[in-house]
Amino acid sequence: MDEMGLTMKKVNILMSIYKPNLNFLIKQLQSINNQTYQNIEVLINDDCPDSPCEISVFKKYLTKVSYKILSQDDHNLGYIKSFEKLLKNSDGDYIAFCDQDDIWFSNKIEKSISVLEEKNALLVASDRQIIDENDNVVSESVRKKSNKIQENWHTGDDIAKYNLFITFAVGMVIVMKGEYARSTLPFSRYTGHDKWVISCAATDGKVAFIEEPLVQYRRHGHNVSGVLVGIESKKDYMDQRVIPDSNAIYDFLVKYPNFKDKKEVLAFSNARMNHSIVQLFRYRYLAPDIASFDIVISLTPGFMFPFLLKIARKFG
């Protein structure tokens, strides 16, 4: 037991994998294995039944922590449902979401739990470094290099209404109290698990932020996330971004019908659906980059959209 008496409490690390790069996965597993926190169980869901990962890699590299590989489904769930399955199967006092290709600092879990308890928070996130495919550090601190609202919040800030449009922390930096995390189920199928749990936690209680990097986020050509990935036309943007965002907000308001910022959130969401430039401008404080992009889209002919995408991806 450490000086804070925390080691008796169990942490579930929830790892969803899909055709992982073996070299990246090994480094991720090694960083989990080297955590200073002592009571860890890794729950693993392989979401690729057609080409499952060789399970011997977990036995070889997870030698200091326990792990459990969940029974595999006969079809691909998708990353949202995969993490939902993992969370349903968890029983830890704390949970941490984990990807298959990043690197965690050895004190990530211990530091996160310490802050969760110290701040009496439901969820904690941290700053992150960016590394490339060869482990070179591209950015020492995302927070220090960004002026975007989603990278510049602090412990106790009321971020729920903003996070419904812009994810304020990527999943692999998040640690939560386990019982509360399970209470956020089911996730909306229209948005990422990270965005969902942050909005829930910020509505139900306090979310905390650790202003130092505890992870190295690997940026490479096969990441699930990305600036407008998969978008090639205005229709794509509506079908894959605007409409799903609207549906996710609907799901959130079903769970929280008395959400105090409901009027603002619905007004901005409807402005996006209806291409209302006036309302987009009025509520732009909720998501400045999204509002600006949506306004420009409304004024841009379809044939100019590819050029607009290039600009957005360059500066996104």
PDB file of C-alpha atoms in Angstrom, residues 159-164 180 184 186-191 195-204 244-262 265-266:
ATOM      1  CA  ILE A 159     -17.443  22.344 -19.774  1.00  0.00           C
ATOM      2  CA  ALA A 160     -20.484  20.144 -20.477  1.00  0.00           C
ATOM      3  CA  LYS A 161     -22.202  22.352 -23.062  1.00  0.00           C
ATOM      4  CA  TYR A 162     -18.962  22.984 -24.951  1.00  0.00           C
ATOM      5  CA  ASN A 163     -17.886  19.340 -24.868  1.00  0.00           C
ATOM      6  CA  LEU A 164     -21.121  18.300 -26.575  1.00  0.00           C
ATOM      7  CA  TYR A 180     -19.810   6.408 -11.954  1.00  0.00           C
ATOM      8  CA  THR A 184     -23.032   6.571 -17.976  1.00  0.00           C
ATOM      9  CA  PRO A 186     -25.274   3.060 -22.571  1.00  0.00           C
ATOM     10  CA  PHE A 187     -23.118   5.344 -24.672  1.00  0.00           C
ATOM     11  CA  SER A 188     -24.764   7.225 -27.487  1.00  0.00           C
ATOM     12  CA  ARG A 189     -23.970   5.405 -30.720  1.00  0.00           C
ATOM     13  CA  TYR A 190     -23.582   8.758 -32.463  1.00  0.00           C
ATOM     14  CA  THR A 191     -20.490  10.043 -30.680  1.00  0.00           C
ATOM     15  CA  LYS A 195     -17.060  12.900 -25.498  1.00  0.00           C
ATOM     16  CA  TRP A 196     -20.030  11.115 -23.925  1.00  0.00           C
ATOM     17  CA  VAL A 197     -18.456  10.397 -20.529  1.00  0.00           C
ATOM     18  CA  ILE A 198     -16.956  13.888 -20.253  1.00  0.00           C
ATOM     19  CA  SER A 199     -20.340  15.544 -20.852  1.00  0.00           C
ATOM     20  CA  CYS A 200     -21.994  13.207 -18.364  1.00  0.00           C
ATOM     21  CA  ALA A 201     -19.347  13.737 -15.689  1.00  0.00           C
ATOM     22  CA  ALA A 202     -19.314  17.518 -16.160  1.00  0.00           C
ATOM     23  CA  THR A 203     -23.095  17.525 -15.727  1.00  0.00           C
ATOM     24  CA  ASP A 204     -23.239  15.229 -12.712  1.00  0.00           C
ATOM     25  CA  PRO A 244     -24.654  12.460 -35.832  1.00  0.00           C
ATOM     26  CA  ASP A 245     -23.766  15.392 -33.553  1.00  0.00           C
ATOM     27  CA  SER A 246     -27.429  16.390 -33.481  1.00  0.00           C
ATOM     28  CA  ASN A 247     -28.481  12.819 -32.697  1.00  0.00           C
ATOM     29  CA  ALA A 248     -25.903  12.546 -29.910  1.00  0.00           C
ATOM     30  CA  ILE A 249     -27.230  15.739 -28.345  1.00  0.00           C
ATOM     31  CA  TYR A 250     -30.737  14.292 -28.515  1.00  0.00           C
ATOM     32  CA  ASP A 251     -29.514  11.163 -26.686  1.00  0.00           C
ATOM     33  CA  PHE A 252     -27.787  13.323 -24.081  1.00  0.00           C
ATOM     34  CA  LEU A 253     -30.930  15.379 -23.463  1.00  0.00           C
ATOM     35  CA  VAL A 254     -32.973  12.195 -23.080  1.00  0.00           C
ATOM     36  CA  LYS A 255     -30.586  11.242 -20.268  1.00  0.00           C
ATOM     37  CA  TYR A 256     -30.502  14.792 -18.885  1.00  0.00           C
ATOM     38  CA  PRO A 257     -33.892  16.365 -19.736  1.00  0.00           C
ATOM     39  CA  ASN A 258     -33.301  19.207 -17.271  1.00  0.00           C
ATOM     40  CA  PHE A 259     -29.818  20.075 -18.502  1.00  0.00           C
ATOM     41  CA  LYS A 260     -29.347  23.715 -17.547  1.00  0.00           C
ATOM     42  CA  ASP A 261     -27.819  24.726 -20.892  1.00  0.00           C
ATOM     43  CA  LYS A 262     -30.361  22.867 -23.000  1.00  0.00           C
ATOM     44  CA  VAL A 265     -27.145  23.607 -27.053  1.00  0.00           C
ATOM     45  CA  LEU A 266     -30.309  23.002 -29.053  1.00  0.00           C
TER      46      LEU A 266
END
